[in-house]
């Protein structure tokens, strides 16, 4: 190797007129050389065989040469009727499996008539309040033949119970149901935040579901251990890999503590990873994940090869999609889809190009689906098992990424496992730091995003977007809830709910089994959730602001220093409340904004999660802030942000400036500005430029009130 590297270095130095290309470092701290040779391969690489543990080269010997990956598009919006029509149309057009997106009210265990979710019903997923909704959702879709994936964590007990009952009332026994429920609560405490109960009772729910499905639903995957939302929240790939596998280890321990034999449930565990734009690193990540999980399960005492096999669904990144020049997102999604399939995923969702702005239209969803059909039928990827296997670069990356991930897993294990680490806030802190570093690199132009911080269009074209009439959806859901409650046997329903509360309190029985009985008697999702909340309580996260990331990233930058000086010269430090309103738990953007503004010298407060517009306004007044910055990523901006402004005005404080940021379509800007929003910052906004603009608003307000 030394001879080959010297030959290359001499030639490269000559071509580069005096200096060969230098190694680079990834955000994970992995050194990437400009060139690799055979001697760079890890020793085990040449011995790896597809279909044989540790499965680095794939979980099956034939991989896609025998059967391509499953096209499993994630979708759900508005009512069960509308989502059902969308599913049936996509299935007819070549989609092979269903993946259900639920609205935030459902995720958080609230019925559609609950006052806290008025702006969230049907907006970012389908509203499900009862078995009646679930039956409509799958009307005309035979559940004994269709594999169904459900992204659900907080309200997993009522949702899975209603799915089981809907199947039974369709004539399908639960033993015939196939698919996956996400059921991965630990990552919710780290990043996505659609939790309901504290960590300890949440772990009991998971182990009860694993126990029930192992005994009653042999074709159903009881958990999909998800790293997807970690990367979307800003994690490095090493963090996503390590914390996902560490979560898996915790779930295995929970099931074994219930007395379950590892080989009885482990073959039904599955995983879910995000696929971003670092194409080769993403492919290496999936290869490393399989290799590492095989070792982990062997160490746990698994004997079956199926128990050691990491099977995964993947989804292309949402964070990589841009509002600016959005047709570039078609290319981004294609690159990410190639990375997932070259890495050996078992199923895949490809994002639509307009999802940085709104829910996908039928046209954008068709392009996303056809991206996978083109890869399957036209690209040649399905002709060869593990096309990247043996690549000097890929094999080296696989080994390096695994090494970094093992280090992070060891840190978690030293704390007593992932539940203890989550309760201490370690993974959340690490991911938030990584997110802030990433945004700072983008703002400085160190990480190029085409069409955003380089090669910008002078003028953006307006896109057609899908818009949900939240008021109409909520009214329809409430009407169905009321009709069902009138027709049910209330005494039987309450008896089933009481039994569920008792079992949650006494730590007896199986919660899913009892919830199935409650759902059969037409208990609503909110009622089932509340029955357990009586015993478990509702979890409230602690919010905090990270400091120093932007200060370090912009050290010596004259524009940054000028902005800091403008802030420090203010007679009273400008005060900002960064707020999440409604049930939207995605707080990456809010945390990054809070970090940057704090480093610049603003006084910054973060709201608690899941507050109502009135609660946000009350907090802003009590703190005496100049600005409320509302972060919206779940399409509730036209309902919730004007309510914040009205609450401020109603309390006699119209002077408090309200700004909005997040996934907000440009065609909605005028609506928000007319409602009283001072400025809107869409996806891809430069954080430092945004801070300068906000400071200008504060300075203008203070001049006008002198």
PDB file of N, CA and C in Angstrom, residues 610-670:
ATOM      1  N   UNK A 610     -45.872  21.823  23.263  1.00  0.00           N
ATOM      2  CA  UNK A 610     -47.302  21.531  23.180  1.00  0.00           C
ATOM      3  C   UNK A 610     -48.191  22.566  23.878  1.00  0.00           C
ATOM      4  N   UNK A 611     -47.783  23.830  23.835  1.00  0.00           N
ATOM      5  CA  UNK A 611     -48.600  24.856  24.470  1.00  0.00           C
ATOM      6  C   UNK A 611     -49.649  25.399  23.495  1.00  0.00           C
ATOM      7  N   UNK A 612     -50.726  25.907  24.047  1.00  0.00           N
ATOM      8  CA  UNK A 612     -51.777  26.527  23.232  1.00  0.00           C
ATOM      9  C   UNK A 612     -51.391  27.966  22.921  1.00  0.00           C
ATOM     10  N   UNK A 613     -52.036  28.593  21.927  1.00  0.00           N
ATOM     11  CA  UNK A 613     -51.749  30.001  21.636  1.00  0.00           C
ATOM     12  C   UNK A 613     -51.928  30.906  22.858  1.00  0.00           C
ATOM     13  N   UNK A 614     -52.960  30.641  23.648  1.00  0.00           N
ATOM     14  CA  UNK A 614     -53.196  31.460  24.847  1.00  0.00           C
ATOM     15  C   UNK A 614     -52.070  31.290  25.854  1.00  0.00           C
ATOM     16  N   UNK A 615     -51.594  30.064  26.029  1.00  0.00           N
ATOM     17  CA  UNK A 615     -50.492  29.819  26.965  1.00  0.00           C
ATOM     18  C   UNK A 615     -49.210  30.503  26.509  1.00  0.00           C
ATOM     19  N   UNK A 616     -48.957  30.494  25.203  1.00  0.00           N
ATOM     20  CA  UNK A 616     -47.779  31.176  24.657  1.00  0.00           C
ATOM     21  C   UNK A 616     -47.880  32.683  24.917  1.00  0.00           C
ATOM     22  N   UNK A 617     -49.039  33.260  24.641  1.00  0.00           N
ATOM     23  CA  UNK A 617     -49.221  34.698  24.843  1.00  0.00           C
ATOM     24  C   UNK A 617     -49.064  35.072  26.313  1.00  0.00           C
ATOM     25  N   UNK A 618     -49.622  34.263  27.196  1.00  0.00           N
ATOM     26  CA  UNK A 618     -49.515  34.523  28.633  1.00  0.00           C
ATOM     27  C   UNK A 618     -48.062  34.496  29.078  1.00  0.00           C
ATOM     28  N   UNK A 619     -47.320  33.523  28.591  1.00  0.00           N
ATOM     29  CA  UNK A 619     -45.898  33.403  28.950  1.00  0.00           C
ATOM     30  C   UNK A 619     -45.109  34.602  28.422  1.00  0.00           C
ATOM     31  N   UNK A 620     -45.380  35.009  27.187  1.00  0.00           N
ATOM     32  CA  UNK A 620     -44.676  36.144  26.583  1.00  0.00           C
ATOM     33  C   UNK A 620     -44.892  37.416  27.391  1.00  0.00           C
ATOM     34  N   UNK A 621     -46.116  37.639  27.818  1.00  0.00           N
ATOM     35  CA  UNK A 621     -46.437  38.841  28.604  1.00  0.00           C
ATOM     36  C   UNK A 621     -45.755  38.784  29.963  1.00  0.00           C
ATOM     37  N   UNK A 622     -45.816  37.635  30.602  1.00  0.00           N
ATOM     38  CA  UNK A 622     -45.198  37.486  31.923  1.00  0.00           C
ATOM     39  C   UNK A 622     -43.691  37.712  31.856  1.00  0.00           C
ATOM     40  N   UNK A 623     -43.035  37.231  30.783  1.00  0.00           N
ATOM     41  CA  UNK A 623     -41.589  37.395  30.634  1.00  0.00           C
ATOM     42  C   UNK A 623     -41.207  38.808  30.190  1.00  0.00           C
ATOM     43  N   UNK A 624     -42.157  39.519  29.619  1.00  0.00           N
ATOM     44  CA  UNK A 624     -41.872  40.864  29.129  1.00  0.00           C
ATOM     45  C   UNK A 624     -41.026  40.872  27.876  1.00  0.00           C
ATOM     46  N   UNK A 625     -41.292  39.957  26.948  1.00  0.00           N
ATOM     47  CA  UNK A 625     -40.454  39.825  25.757  1.00  0.00           C
ATOM     48  C   UNK A 625     -40.784  40.900  24.726  1.00  0.00           C
ATOM     49  N   UNK A 626     -39.820  41.135  23.840  1.00  0.00           N
ATOM     50  CA  UNK A 626     -40.044  42.001  22.688  1.00  0.00           C
ATOM     51  C   UNK A 626     -40.660  41.228  21.527  1.00  0.00           C
ATOM     52  N   UNK A 627     -40.245  39.958  21.402  1.00  0.00           N
ATOM     53  CA  UNK A 627     -40.589  39.169  20.220  1.00  0.00           C
ATOM     54  C   UNK A 627     -41.025  37.761  20.629  1.00  0.00           C
ATOM     55  N   UNK A 628     -42.068  37.265  19.973  1.00  0.00           N
ATOM     56  CA  UNK A 628     -42.412  35.839  20.039  1.00  0.00           C
ATOM     57  C   UNK A 628     -42.102  35.256  18.662  1.00  0.00           C
ATOM     58  N   UNK A 629     -41.185  34.301  18.616  1.00  0.00           N
ATOM     59  CA  UNK A 629     -40.872  33.608  17.374  1.00  0.00           C
ATOM     60  C   UNK A 629     -41.523  32.239  17.389  1.00  0.00           C
ATOM     61  N   UNK A 630     -42.520  32.030  16.523  1.00  0.00           N
ATOM     62  CA  UNK A 630     -43.270  30.778  16.516  1.00  0.00           C
ATOM     63  C   UNK A 630     -42.707  29.866  15.425  1.00  0.00           C
ATOM     64  N   UNK A 631     -42.304  28.651  15.818  1.00  0.00           N
ATOM     65  CA  UNK A 631     -41.787  27.654  14.883  1.00  0.00           C
ATOM     66  C   UNK A 631     -42.904  26.689  14.527  1.00  0.00           C
ATOM     67  N   UNK A 632     -43.182  26.531  13.230  1.00  0.00           N
ATOM     68  CA  UNK A 632     -44.257  25.655  12.776  1.00  0.00           C
ATOM     69  C   UNK A 632     -43.752  24.716  11.691  1.00  0.00           C
ATOM     70  N   UNK A 633     -43.870  23.409  11.934  1.00  0.00           N
ATOM     71  CA  UNK A 633     -43.461  22.432  10.927  1.00  0.00           C
ATOM     72  C   UNK A 633     -44.577  21.476  10.557  1.00  0.00           C
ATOM     73  N   UNK A 634     -45.766  21.672  11.098  1.00  0.00           N
ATOM     74  CA  UNK A 634     -46.817  20.673  10.919  1.00  0.00           C
ATOM     75  C   UNK A 634     -48.105  21.257  10.336  1.00  0.00           C
ATOM     76  N   UNK A 635     -47.972  22.309   9.547  1.00  0.00           N
ATOM     77  CA  UNK A 635     -49.068  22.843   8.730  1.00  0.00           C
ATOM     78  C   UNK A 635     -50.173  23.522   9.524  1.00  0.00           C
ATOM     79  N   UNK A 636     -49.933  23.806  10.809  1.00  0.00           N
ATOM     80  CA  UNK A 636     -50.954  24.476  11.602  1.00  0.00           C
ATOM     81  C   UNK A 636     -50.802  25.987  11.658  1.00  0.00           C
ATOM     82  N   UNK A 637     -49.927  26.544  10.821  1.00  0.00           N
ATOM     83  CA  UNK A 637     -49.562  27.953  10.963  1.00  0.00           C
ATOM     84  C   UNK A 637     -50.727  28.915  10.711  1.00  0.00           C
ATOM     85  N   UNK A 638     -51.620  28.593   9.783  1.00  0.00           N
ATOM     86  CA  UNK A 638     -52.714  29.510   9.452  1.00  0.00           C
ATOM     87  C   UNK A 638     -53.789  29.546  10.540  1.00  0.00           C
ATOM     88  N   UNK A 639     -53.800  28.536  11.375  1.00  0.00           N
ATOM     89  CA  UNK A 639     -54.752  28.504  12.491  1.00  0.00           C
ATOM     90  C   UNK A 639     -54.118  29.013  13.769  1.00  0.00           C
ATOM     91  N   UNK A 640     -52.953  28.472  14.111  1.00  0.00           N
ATOM     92  CA  UNK A 640     -52.385  28.682  15.440  1.00  0.00           C
ATOM     93  C   UNK A 640     -51.668  30.024  15.598  1.00  0.00           C
ATOM     94  N   UNK A 641     -50.920  30.466  14.578  1.00  0.00           N
ATOM     95  CA  UNK A 641     -50.154  31.708  14.736  1.00  0.00           C
ATOM     96  C   UNK A 641     -51.071  32.927  14.841  1.00  0.00           C
ATOM     97  N   UNK A 642     -52.122  33.043  14.006  1.00  0.00           N
ATOM     98  CA  UNK A 642     -53.053  34.167  14.221  1.00  0.00           C
ATOM     99  C   UNK A 642     -53.704  34.132  15.605  1.00  0.00           C
ATOM    100  N   UNK A 643     -53.901  32.939  16.162  1.00  0.00           N
ATOM    101  CA  UNK A 643     -54.485  32.851  17.509  1.00  0.00           C
ATOM    102  C   UNK A 643     -53.516  33.392  18.568  1.00  0.00           C
ATOM    103  N   UNK A 644     -52.215  33.204  18.363  1.00  0.00           N
ATOM    104  CA  UNK A 644     -51.229  33.795  19.278  1.00  0.00           C
ATOM    105  C   UNK A 644     -51.338  35.314  19.237  1.00  0.00           C
ATOM    106  N   UNK A 645     -51.421  35.876  18.036  1.00  0.00           N
ATOM    107  CA  UNK A 645     -51.514  37.336  17.877  1.00  0.00           C
ATOM    108  C   UNK A 645     -52.793  37.861  18.523  1.00  0.00           C
ATOM    109  N   UNK A 646     -53.903  37.177  18.295  1.00  0.00           N
ATOM    110  CA  UNK A 646     -55.173  37.599  18.889  1.00  0.00           C
ATOM    111  C   UNK A 646     -55.120  37.528  20.410  1.00  0.00           C
ATOM    112  N   UNK A 647     -54.472  36.505  20.943  1.00  0.00           N
ATOM    113  CA  UNK A 647     -54.360  36.373  22.405  1.00  0.00           C
ATOM    114  C   UNK A 647     -53.529  37.514  22.990  1.00  0.00           C
ATOM    115  N   UNK A 648     -52.451  37.899  22.290  1.00  0.00           N
ATOM    116  CA  UNK A 648     -51.632  39.037  22.753  1.00  0.00           C
ATOM    117  C   UNK A 648     -52.434  40.332  22.719  1.00  0.00           C
ATOM    118  N   UNK A 649     -53.158  40.535  21.626  1.00  0.00           N
ATOM    119  CA  UNK A 649     -53.960  41.763  21.503  1.00  0.00           C
ATOM    120  C   UNK A 649     -55.082  41.783  22.542  1.00  0.00           C
ATOM    121  N   UNK A 650     -55.708  40.611  22.718  1.00  0.00           N
ATOM    122  CA  UNK A 650     -56.800  40.528  23.676  1.00  0.00           C
ATOM    123  C   UNK A 650     -56.357  40.801  25.099  1.00  0.00           C
ATOM    124  N   UNK A 651     -55.084  40.516  25.390  1.00  0.00           N
ATOM    125  CA  UNK A 651     -54.548  40.770  26.727  1.00  0.00           C
ATOM    126  C   UNK A 651     -53.949  42.165  26.851  1.00  0.00           C
ATOM    127  N   UNK A 652     -54.090  42.972  25.802  1.00  0.00           N
ATOM    128  CA  UNK A 652     -53.623  44.355  25.865  1.00  0.00           C
ATOM    129  C   UNK A 652     -52.157  44.534  25.531  1.00  0.00           C
ATOM    130  N   UNK A 653     -51.572  43.625  24.755  1.00  0.00           N
ATOM    131  CA  UNK A 653     -50.151  43.730  24.397  1.00  0.00           C
ATOM    132  C   UNK A 653     -49.942  43.572  22.882  1.00  0.00           C
ATOM    133  N   UNK A 654     -50.514  44.472  22.092  1.00  0.00           N
ATOM    134  CA  UNK A 654     -50.319  44.387  20.637  1.00  0.00           C
ATOM    135  C   UNK A 654     -48.905  44.760  20.215  1.00  0.00           C
ATOM    136  N   UNK A 655     -48.133  45.364  21.146  1.00  0.00           N
ATOM    137  CA  UNK A 655     -46.769  45.804  20.800  1.00  0.00           C
ATOM    138  C   UNK A 655     -45.785  44.651  20.682  1.00  0.00           C
ATOM    139  N   UNK A 656     -46.101  43.478  21.236  1.00  0.00           N
ATOM    140  CA  UNK A 656     -45.173  42.342  21.154  1.00  0.00           C
ATOM    141  C   UNK A 656     -45.120  41.842  19.708  1.00  0.00           C
ATOM    142  N   UNK A 657     -43.935  41.814  19.162  1.00  0.00           N
ATOM    143  CA  UNK A 657     -43.729  41.430  17.764  1.00  0.00           C
ATOM    144  C   UNK A 657     -43.857  39.909  17.643  1.00  0.00           C
ATOM    145  N   UNK A 658     -44.561  39.443  16.608  1.00  0.00           N
ATOM    146  CA  UNK A 658     -44.668  38.011  16.339  1.00  0.00           C
ATOM    147  C   UNK A 658     -44.035  37.724  14.985  1.00  0.00           C
ATOM    148  N   UNK A 659     -43.083  36.810  14.975  1.00  0.00           N
ATOM    149  CA  UNK A 659     -42.484  36.341  13.718  1.00  0.00           C
ATOM    150  C   UNK A 659     -42.758  34.850  13.588  1.00  0.00           C
ATOM    151  N   UNK A 660     -42.706  34.337  12.375  1.00  0.00           N
ATOM    152  CA  UNK A 660     -43.008  32.924  12.123  1.00  0.00           C
ATOM    153  C   UNK A 660     -41.892  32.298  11.313  1.00  0.00           C
ATOM    154  N   UNK A 661     -41.606  31.041  11.589  1.00  0.00           N
ATOM    155  CA  UNK A 661     -40.589  30.324  10.838  1.00  0.00           C
ATOM    156  C   UNK A 661     -40.930  28.862  10.730  1.00  0.00           C
ATOM    157  N   UNK A 662     -40.334  28.202   9.735  1.00  0.00           N
ATOM    158  CA  UNK A 662     -40.526  26.769   9.590  1.00  0.00           C
ATOM    159  C   UNK A 662     -41.049  26.398   8.217  1.00  0.00           C
ATOM    160  N   UNK A 663     -41.787  25.289   8.163  1.00  0.00           N
ATOM    161  CA  UNK A 663     -42.315  24.782   6.893  1.00  0.00           C
ATOM    162  C   UNK A 663     -43.618  25.526   6.592  1.00  0.00           C
ATOM    163  N   UNK A 664     -43.465  26.674   5.958  1.00  0.00           N
ATOM    164  CA  UNK A 664     -44.601  27.534   5.645  1.00  0.00           C
ATOM    165  C   UNK A 664     -44.528  27.877   4.156  1.00  0.00           C
ATOM    166  N   UNK A 665     -45.531  27.490   3.357  1.00  0.00           N
ATOM    167  CA  UNK A 665     -45.499  27.799   1.921  1.00  0.00           C
ATOM    168  C   UNK A 665     -45.490  29.309   1.676  1.00  0.00           C
ATOM    169  N   UNK A 666     -44.750  29.734   0.670  1.00  0.00           N
ATOM    170  CA  UNK A 666     -44.638  31.165   0.390  1.00  0.00           C
ATOM    171  C   UNK A 666     -45.997  31.793   0.081  1.00  0.00           C
ATOM    172  N   UNK A 667     -46.910  30.997  -0.513  1.00  0.00           N
ATOM    173  CA  UNK A 667     -48.233  31.545  -0.819  1.00  0.00           C
ATOM    174  C   UNK A 667     -49.068  31.818   0.431  1.00  0.00           C
ATOM    175  N   UNK A 668     -48.589  31.351   1.592  1.00  0.00           N
ATOM    176  CA  UNK A 668     -49.285  31.652   2.856  1.00  0.00           C
ATOM    177  C   UNK A 668     -48.701  32.870   3.572  1.00  0.00           C
ATOM    178  N   UNK A 669     -47.599  33.409   3.045  1.00  0.00           N
ATOM    179  CA  UNK A 669     -46.948  34.529   3.727  1.00  0.00           C
ATOM    180  C   UNK A 669     -47.888  35.727   3.865  1.00  0.00           C
ATOM    181  N   UNK A 670     -48.576  36.085   2.768  1.00  0.00           N
ATOM    182  CA  UNK A 670     -49.452  37.261   2.807  1.00  0.00           C
ATOM    183  C   UNK A 670     -50.552  37.091   3.843  1.00  0.00           C
TER     184      UNK A 670
END
